[in-house]
Coordinates of C-alpha atoms (C1' of nucleotides) in Angstrom, one line a residue:
Chain A
M1 CA 0.0 0.0 0.0
A2 CA 1.1 3.5 -0.6
V3 CA -0.3 5.6 2.2
P4 CA -0.3 4.2 5.7
M5 CA -3.2 6.4 6.4
S6 CA -3.9 8.0 9.7
P7 CA -5.1 5.5 12.3
K8 CA -8.1 3.5 11.1
Q9 CA -10.3 5.8 13.1
K10 CA -13.9 5.7 12.0
V11 CA -15.2 8.6 10.1
Y12 CA -17.9 9.5 12.6
Q13 CA -15.3 9.7 15.3
E14 CA -13.3 12.1 13.2
I15 CA -16.5 14.1 12.6
L16 CA -16.8 14.3 16.4
Q17 CA -13.3 15.8 16.6
E18 CA -14.0 18.2 13.7
I19 CA -17.3 19.4 15.3
R20 CA -15.5 20.0 18.5
K21 CA -12.9 22.0 16.7
F22 CA -15.6 23.9 14.9
I23 CA -17.4 24.8 18.2
D24 CA -14.1 25.9 19.7
H25 CA -13.0 27.8 16.7
H26 CA -16.2 29.7 16.3
D27 CA -16.6 30.0 20.1
L28 CA -20.1 28.7 20.0
K29 CA -22.0 28.7 23.3
P30 CA -25.1 26.9 24.5
G31 CA -28.0 27.8 22.4
D32 CA -26.0 28.6 19.3
K33 CA -26.8 26.9 16.1
L34 CA -24.6 24.4 14.3
P35 CA -24.3 24.3 10.5
S36 CA -26.9 22.0 8.9
E37 CA -26.2 18.4 8.4
R38 CA -25.9 18.9 4.6
E39 CA -23.5 21.8 5.0
L40 CA -21.3 19.8 7.5
A41 CA -21.3 16.9 5.1
D42 CA -20.1 19.2 2.4
R43 CA -17.5 21.0 4.5
L44 CA -16.0 17.9 6.1
Q45 CA -16.1 15.9 2.9
A46 CA -18.2 13.1 4.4
G47 CA -21.6 11.5 3.7
R48 CA -24.6 12.9 5.5
S49 CA -25.1 9.6 7.2
S50 CA -21.8 9.7 8.8
I51 CA -22.5 13.2 10.0
R52 CA -25.7 12.0 11.5
E53 CA -24.1 9.1 13.3
A54 CA -21.8 11.6 15.0
L55 CA -24.7 14.0 15.8
R56 CA -27.0 11.3 17.2
A57 CA -24.2 10.1 19.5
M58 CA -23.6 13.7 20.6
E59 CA -27.4 14.1 21.1
L60 CA -27.5 11.0 23.3
L61 CA -24.7 12.3 25.4
G62 CA -26.7 15.6 25.8
L63 CA -24.1 17.7 24.1
I64 CA -26.5 19.0 21.4
E65 CA -30.2 19.4 20.8
T66 CA -31.9 18.8 17.6
K67 CA -35.1 20.5 16.4
H68 CA -36.9 19.1 13.5
G69 CA -37.2 21.7 10.7
E70 CA -35.0 24.2 12.6
G71 CA -31.5 22.9 13.1
T72 CA -29.0 21.6 15.6
F73 CA -28.0 23.5 18.6
I74 CA -25.4 23.4 21.3
S75 CA -27.1 22.5 24.6
T76 CA -26.2 23.3 28.1
Y77 CA -24.7 20.0 29.1
R78 CA -27.3 17.7 30.6
P79 CA -26.5 14.1 30.5
Y80 CA -30.0 13.0 31.6
Q81 CA -30.4 10.9 28.5
T82 CA -27.1 9.2 29.0
V83 CA -27.9 8.3 32.5
E84 CA -31.3 7.0 31.5
I85 CA -30.0 4.8 28.7
L86 CA -27.1 3.6 30.7
S87 CA -29.1 2.6 33.7
S88 CA -31.7 0.9 31.6
F89 CA -28.9 -1.3 30.3
I90 CA -27.0 -1.8 33.4
L91 CA -29.2 -3.1 36.1
Q92 CA -26.5 -4.3 38.4
G93 CA -23.1 -2.7 38.2
N94 CA -20.4 -4.8 39.7
G95 CA -17.2 -3.1 40.7
T96 CA -18.2 0.0 38.9
K97 CA -20.5 1.2 41.6
K98 CA -17.9 0.9 44.3
D99 CA -15.4 2.8 42.2
L100 CA -17.9 5.5 41.4
L101 CA -18.9 6.0 45.0
I102 CA -15.3 6.2 46.2
S103 CA -14.3 8.6 43.4
K104 CA -17.3 10.8 44.0
R105 CA -16.5 11.2 47.7
I106 CA -12.9 12.1 46.8
I107 CA -14.1 14.8 44.3
E108 CA -16.6 16.1 46.8
K109 CA -13.9 16.4 49.4
E110 CA -11.6 18.3 47.1
C111 CA -14.4 20.5 45.9
A112 CA -15.0 21.4 49.5
K113 CA -11.4 22.3 49.9
L114 CA -11.2 24.3 46.7
A115 CA -14.3 26.2 47.5
Y116 CA -12.9 27.1 51.0
K117 CA -11.3 30.3 49.9
Q118 CA -14.1 31.6 47.8
L119 CA -17.0 31.1 50.1
T120 CA -18.7 34.3 51.4
E121 CA -21.0 34.8 54.4
D122 CA -23.8 34.8 51.9
D123 CA -22.9 31.4 50.6
L124 CA -22.7 29.9 54.1
Q125 CA -26.1 31.3 54.8
K126 CA -27.6 29.8 51.6
M127 CA -26.1 26.4 52.4
E128 CA -27.5 26.5 55.9
N129 CA -30.9 27.3 54.5
L130 CA -30.6 24.3 52.2
L131 CA -30.0 22.0 55.2
T132 CA -33.2 23.0 56.8
D133 CA -35.3 23.0 53.7
S134 CA -37.9 20.3 54.2
K135 CA -39.2 20.5 50.7
M136 CA -36.2 18.5 49.4
S137 CA -35.4 14.8 49.8
D138 CA -32.1 13.9 51.5
T139 CA -30.7 13.1 48.1
E140 CA -31.8 16.3 46.5
R141 CA -30.3 18.2 49.4
H142 CA -27.0 16.5 49.0
T143 CA -26.9 17.4 45.3
A144 CA -28.0 21.0 45.9
F145 CA -25.4 21.4 48.7
F146 CA -22.5 20.1 46.6
T147 CA -23.7 21.8 43.5
H148 CA -23.3 25.1 45.3
L149 CA -19.9 24.0 46.5
A150 CA -18.7 22.8 43.1
V151 CA -19.6 26.1 41.5
K152 CA -17.6 27.9 44.1
T153 CA -14.5 25.9 43.4
D154 CA -13.6 28.4 40.7
N155 CA -12.5 25.3 38.8
L156 CA -14.8 24.4 35.9
L157 CA -13.3 21.1 35.3
M158 CA -13.8 19.9 38.9
Q159 CA -17.3 21.2 38.7
R160 CA -18.0 19.3 35.6
I161 CA -16.5 16.1 36.9
W162 CA -18.6 16.2 40.0
Q163 CA -21.7 17.0 38.1
L164 CA -21.1 14.0 35.8
M165 CA -20.5 11.7 38.7
D166 CA -23.6 13.0 40.5
E167 CA -25.7 12.3 37.4
F168 CA -24.3 8.8 37.2
S169 CA -24.9 8.0 40.8
V170 CA -28.6 8.9 40.8
T171 CA -29.6 5.3 40.4
M172 CA -27.6 4.3 43.4
P173 CA -28.5 4.5 47.1
E174 CA -26.2 5.8 49.8
Q175 CA -25.2 8.9 47.9
K176 CA -25.9 11.2 50.8
L177 CA -24.1 11.4 54.1
V178 CA -25.4 11.7 57.6
D179 CA -27.1 15.0 58.4
S180 CA -24.4 16.0 60.9
F181 CA -21.8 15.9 58.2
Y182 CA -23.2 18.9 56.4
V183 CA -23.6 20.8 59.6
E184 CA -20.1 20.1 60.6
L185 CA -18.7 21.1 57.3
V186 CA -20.4 24.5 57.4
D187 CA -19.1 24.9 60.9
I188 CA -15.6 24.3 59.7
Y189 CA -16.1 27.0 57.1
K190 CA -17.3 29.4 59.8
R191 CA -14.5 28.6 62.2
N192 CA -12.0 29.0 59.4
V193 CA -10.2 25.8 60.0
Y194 CA -9.2 24.5 56.6
M195 CA -7.2 21.6 57.8
E196 CA -10.2 19.9 59.4
I197 CA -11.9 19.3 56.1
E198 CA -9.7 16.4 55.3
N199 CA -10.4 14.9 58.7
L200 CA -14.1 15.4 58.4
F201 CA -14.3 13.4 55.2
E202 CA -12.0 10.8 56.7
K203 CA -14.3 10.4 59.6
Y204 CA -17.5 10.1 57.7
T205 CA -16.2 8.2 54.7
C206 CA -14.4 5.3 56.2
S207 CA -17.4 3.8 57.9
Chain B
M1 CA -55.7 12.9 12.9
A2 CA -57.0 9.5 13.7
V3 CA -54.2 7.7 15.5
P4 CA -52.4 9.7 18.3
M5 CA -49.4 7.6 17.4
S6 CA -46.8 6.9 20.0
P7 CA -45.1 10.1 21.0
K8 CA -42.9 11.8 18.5
Q9 CA -40.0 9.6 19.6
K10 CA -37.4 9.2 17.0
V11 CA -36.8 5.9 15.3
Y12 CA -33.3 5.4 16.6
Q13 CA -34.5 5.8 20.1
E14 CA -37.1 3.2 19.6
I15 CA -34.4 1.0 18.2
L16 CA -32.5 1.5 21.4
Q17 CA -35.4 0.2 23.4
E18 CA -35.9 -2.7 21.0
I19 CA -32.3 -3.7 21.2
R20 CA -32.4 -3.6 25.0
K21 CA -35.4 -5.8 24.9
F22 CA -33.7 -8.2 22.5
I23 CA -30.7 -8.5 24.8
D24 CA -32.9 -9.0 27.8
H25 CA -35.1 -11.5 26.0
H26 CA -32.3 -13.6 24.7
D27 CA -30.3 -13.1 27.9
L28 CA -27.2 -12.0 26.0
K29 CA -24.1 -11.4 28.1
P30 CA -20.9 -9.6 27.5
G31 CA -19.1 -11.1 24.5
D32 CA -22.2 -12.4 22.9
K33 CA -23.0 -11.4 19.3
L34 CA -25.9 -9.2 18.2
P35 CA -27.8 -9.8 15.0
S36 CA -26.2 -8.1 12.0
E37 CA -27.3 -4.5 11.1
R38 CA -29.1 -5.8 8.1
E39 CA -31.0 -8.4 10.0
L40 CA -32.0 -5.9 12.7
A41 CA -33.2 -3.5 10.1
D42 CA -35.3 -6.3 8.6
R43 CA -36.6 -7.4 12.0
L44 CA -37.4 -4.0 13.4
Q45 CA -38.8 -2.8 10.1
A46 CA -36.4 0.1 9.9
G47 CA -33.7 1.4 7.6
R48 CA -30.2 0.3 8.2
S49 CA -29.0 3.8 8.8
S50 CA -31.5 4.2 11.6
I51 CA -30.1 1.0 13.1
R52 CA -26.6 2.3 12.7
E53 CA -27.5 5.6 14.5
A54 CA -28.7 3.6 17.5
L55 CA -25.7 1.3 17.4
R56 CA -23.2 4.2 17.1
A57 CA -24.8 5.9 20.1
M58 CA -24.5 2.6 22.1
E59 CA -21.0 2.2 21.0
L60 CA -20.1 5.6 22.2
L61 CA -21.7 4.8 25.6
G62 CA -19.5 1.7 25.7
L63 CA -22.4 -0.7 25.7
I64 CA -21.3 -2.6 22.5
E65 CA -18.2 -3.2 20.5
T66 CA -18.2 -3.5 16.7
K67 CA -15.6 -5.4 14.8
H68 CA -15.3 -4.7 11.1
G69 CA -16.1 -7.8 9.1
E70 CA -17.2 -9.8 12.2
G71 CA -20.2 -8.2 13.9
T72 CA -21.5 -6.3 16.8
F73 CA -20.9 -7.6 20.4
I74 CA -22.1 -6.8 23.8
S75 CA -19.2 -5.4 25.8
T76 CA -18.4 -5.5 29.4
Y77 CA -19.8 -2.2 30.6
R78 CA -17.3 0.6 30.7
P79 CA -18.7 4.0 31.3
Y80 CA -15.2 5.4 31.2
Q81 CA -15.3 5.7 27.4
T82 CA -18.1 8.0 27.9
V83 CA -16.1 10.1 30.3
E84 CA -13.5 10.3 27.6
I85 CA -15.8 11.7 24.9
L86 CA -17.4 14.1 27.3
S87 CA -14.1 15.3 28.5
S88 CA -12.9 16.1 25.1
F89 CA -15.8 18.5 24.8
I90 CA -15.7 19.7 28.3
L91 CA -12.1 20.6 28.1
Q92 CA -12.4 22.7 25.0
G93 CA -12.5 26.0 26.9
N94 CA -9.6 28.4 27.3
G95 CA -9.2 28.9 31.0
T96 CA -9.1 25.2 31.5
K97 CA -5.4 24.9 31.5
K98 CA -5.1 26.1 35.0
D99 CA -8.1 24.1 36.1
L100 CA -6.6 21.0 34.5
L101 CA -3.3 21.4 36.3
I102 CA -4.9 21.8 39.7
S103 CA -7.3 19.0 39.1
K104 CA -4.6 16.7 37.9
R105 CA -2.5 17.3 41.0
I106 CA -5.6 16.5 43.1
I107 CA -6.2 13.2 41.3
E108 CA -2.6 12.3 41.6
K109 CA -2.6 12.9 45.3
E110 CA -5.7 10.8 45.8
C111 CA -4.3 8.0 43.6
A112 CA -1.2 8.1 45.8
K113 CA -3.4 7.6 48.8
L114 CA -5.6 4.9 47.3
A115 CA -2.6 3.0 46.1
Y116 CA -1.1 3.1 49.6
K117 CA -2.7 -0.1 50.9
Q118 CA -2.0 -2.1 47.7
L119 CA 1.6 -1.4 47.2
T120 CA 4.1 -4.2 47.7
E121 CA 7.8 -4.2 48.2
D122 CA 8.1 -5.1 44.6
D123 CA 6.1 -2.1 43.5
L124 CA 8.3 0.2 45.5
Q125 CA 11.4 -1.3 44.0
K126 CA 10.0 -0.8 40.5
M127 CA 9.2 2.8 41.3
E128 CA 12.6 3.5 42.6
N129 CA 14.1 2.0 39.5
L130 CA 12.0 4.4 37.4
L131 CA 13.4 7.4 39.3
T132 CA 17.0 6.5 38.4
D133 CA 16.2 5.5 34.8
S134 CA 18.1 8.0 32.7
K135 CA 16.6 6.8 29.4
M136 CA 13.4 8.7 30.1
S137 CA 12.8 12.4 30.1
D138 CA 11.5 14.0 33.3
T139 CA 8.0 14.1 31.8
E140 CA 8.0 10.5 30.8
R141 CA 9.2 9.6 34.2
H142 CA 6.4 11.5 35.9
T143 CA 3.9 9.7 33.7
A144 CA 5.4 6.3 34.2
F145 CA 5.6 6.8 38.0
F146 CA 1.9 7.8 38.3
T147 CA 0.7 5.3 35.8
H148 CA 2.1 2.7 38.1
L149 CA 0.4 4.3 41.1
A150 CA -2.9 4.7 39.3
V151 CA -3.0 1.1 38.3
K152 CA -2.5 0.2 42.0
T153 CA -5.4 2.2 43.2
D154 CA -7.7 -0.7 42.5
N155 CA -10.2 1.8 41.2
L156 CA -10.5 1.7 37.5
L157 CA -12.4 5.0 37.4
M158 CA -9.8 7.0 39.1
Q159 CA -7.2 5.3 37.0
R160 CA -9.0 6.4 33.8
I161 CA -9.5 9.9 35.0
W162 CA -5.9 10.3 35.7
Q163 CA -4.9 8.8 32.4
L164 CA -7.2 11.2 30.6
M165 CA -5.8 14.2 32.4
D166 CA -2.3 13.1 31.7
E167 CA -3.1 12.8 28.0
F168 CA -4.6 16.2 27.9
S169 CA -1.8 17.8 29.7
V170 CA 1.0 16.6 27.4
T171 CA 0.8 19.9 25.6
M172 CA 1.5 21.8 28.7
P173 CA 4.7 22.4 30.6
E174 CA 5.2 22.0 34.3
Q175 CA 3.5 18.7 34.6
K176 CA 6.3 17.2 36.6
L177 CA 7.3 17.9 40.1
V178 CA 10.7 18.4 41.6
D179 CA 12.9 15.3 41.8
S180 CA 12.9 15.2 45.5
F181 CA 9.1 14.8 45.5
Y182 CA 9.1 11.4 44.1
V183 CA 11.8 10.2 46.4
E184 CA 10.0 11.5 49.4
L185 CA 6.8 9.9 48.4
V186 CA 8.5 6.5 48.1
D187 CA 10.0 7.1 51.4
I188 CA 6.6 7.7 52.9
Y189 CA 5.4 4.4 51.6
K190 CA 8.4 2.7 53.1
R191 CA 8.0 4.3 56.4
N192 CA 4.3 3.5 56.4
V193 CA 3.1 6.9 57.3
Y194 CA -0.1 7.4 55.3
M195 CA -1.0 10.7 56.8
E196 CA 2.1 12.4 55.4
I197 CA 1.0 12.0 51.8
E198 CA -1.5 14.9 52.2
N199 CA 1.3 17.1 53.6
L200 CA 3.7 16.1 50.9
F201 CA 1.4 17.3 48.2
E202 CA 0.5 20.4 50.1
K203 CA 4.2 21.2 50.4
Y204 CA 5.1 20.7 46.7
T205 CA 1.9 21.9 45.1
C206 CA 1.3 25.3 46.7
S207 CA 4.3 26.9 45.2
Chain C
dC1 C1' -51.8 46.5 6.0
dA2 C1' -53.1 41.9 7.1
dC3 C1' -53.6 37.4 5.8
dG4 C1' -52.4 33.1 3.9
dC5 C1' -50.1 30.0 1.2
dA6 C1' -46.1 28.5 -1.4
dA7 C1' -41.1 27.9 -1.4
dA8 C1' -36.8 27.1 0.7
dG9 C1' -34.2 25.1 4.4
dT10 C1' -33.6 21.6 7.8
dG11 C1' -33.9 17.3 10.3
dG12 C1' -35.9 12.2 9.8
dT13 C1' -35.8 8.1 7.3
dC14 C1' -35.1 4.8 3.9
dA15 C1' -33.2 2.1 0.0
dG16 C1' -29.4 0.6 -2.6
dA17 C1' -24.8 0.6 -3.9
dC18 C1' -20.0 -0.1 -3.2
dC19 C1' -15.8 -0.9 -0.3
dA20 C1' -12.9 -3.2 3.3
dC21 C1' -12.4 -6.7 6.4
dC22 C1' -12.9 -11.5 8.5
dC23 C1' -13.7 -16.1 8.3
dT24 C1' -14.7 -20.4 6.1
dT25 C1' -14.1 -23.5 2.5
dA26 C1' -12.8 -25.3 -1.7
dA27 C1' -9.3 -25.8 -4.9
dC28 C1' -4.7 -26.0 -5.8
dT29 C1' 0.2 -26.9 -5.0
dT30 C1' 3.8 -29.5 -3.0
Chain D
dA1 C1' -1.9 -36.4 2.4
dA2 C1' -0.8 -32.1 4.2
dG3 C1' -0.1 -27.4 3.6
dT4 C1' -1.0 -23.2 1.0
dT5 C1' -3.7 -20.2 -1.6
dA6 C1' -7.7 -18.3 -3.7
dA7 C1' -12.6 -17.4 -3.8
dG8 C1' -17.0 -16.6 -1.7
dG9 C1' -20.3 -15.1 1.7
dG10 C1' -21.3 -12.4 5.7
dT11 C1' -20.5 -8.2 8.1
dG12 C1' -19.5 -3.5 9.3
dG13 C1' -18.2 1.3 7.0
dT14 C1' -19.5 4.8 4.0
dC15 C1' -21.7 7.5 0.4
dT16 C1' -25.5 9.0 -2.6
dG17 C1' -29.9 10.2 -3.7
dA18 C1' -34.5 10.3 -2.8
dC19 C1' -38.6 11.3 -0.2
dC20 C1' -41.2 12.9 4.0
dA21 C1' -42.3 16.2 7.9
dC22 C1' -41.6 20.3 10.1
dT23 C1' -40.4 25.3 10.6
dT24 C1' -39.4 29.7 8.9
dT25 C1' -39.5 33.1 5.4
dG26 C1' -41.4 36.0 2.2
dC27 C1' -44.0 36.9 -1.6
dG28 C1' -48.4 37.8 -3.4
dT29 C1' -53.2 38.5 -3.0
dG30 C1' -57.2 40.4 -0.7

DNA sequence: CACGCAAAGTGGTCAGACCACCCTTAACTT
DNA sequence: AAGTTAAGGGTGGTCTGACCACTTTGCGTG
């Protein structure tokens, strides 16, 4: 053969890369419109079916939204579909569940630490209000609590990682911690004792 | 109109449901073969392209594997592939370099802690050998060192997350730490003083 | 000016064609 | 007879073109 060719990556995977580049290059944000399937096919020198395979996959992952007769749009990342599909296929995860739980706790701990410096009095107040909000279930409260924390990390990547793990863990029990945990964490923030965050998680995690 | 019709669900989403039913009904397990695309199209009364859109989505989610010329197979569930795709989109921002660096250090720290219990004398020996291997660049040494550690975490998810971050950070400088760091870490393992891992990273990270 | 309907643009779906790849099998060579 | 090679059938990979359904646009008619 003459040309070794770039790795035998499938076309639709290259398309994924290209679309990512396109979004980056044009600085598209959630809500913005992508070129039409036909135009993408023309631009990327690929068949429309290949384009569609890539788009469907992205849609399933919640990265884009598609509106019949209108077009394809960047969506605010919501992996709800992903979670649903996955959980409908995986009834009983084996070692995956354990890994996920451990990893999630780790991320939560580090988010709590990263957020430490950024938290204001107002944040603390909001978080305390959350803890006494009786309209939420324990699970919802946990999610709301750490969502607030994750946002305050000032680290988008950590925030996204936590978000992703939280979405994936909805099907599992034991996501939340004992009530006293949250109270103690807020207390640590108030007392300004950074070093105790690590200990707090150690105490409540290794049960 | 006469028939309300099933909701305006797209064909490829119905296909997804049908395939799930098929797997369930035939009790297919990882490694088993799915019917060919053409047969599925025939059975489910759909076009082959619709079948493929569903299959590609499943493939991206890590639910199936396709082998050119052979067929489509149920795969052992690995959500980590999903994380990979998502990450490539999540990481496309600009301010993410700093985030990535911080996050990577965090993951490395936690990998070091998770691996603590699993490390054997032999592992320590190998790691020490790495540190004196002059055939590698500093960066390569860092990667090799933490690859070893990540594998030993006994947590596939953490392992994959670190791997991903490492791959993404190749384009960036300052991925490695000072030489003495690695030596001290191995020393901590030898001296069996778990608690000092946190301090070690604290010391070398907050520069 | 207001209304409505046709046209254009877009996603949704299908059918068929061709290629590349893998495996089996039959034919051929040694 | 045993080993090697060539051919065929099945499968995924991709492209093209066609048609439908939906939305928006805008032109023309009243």
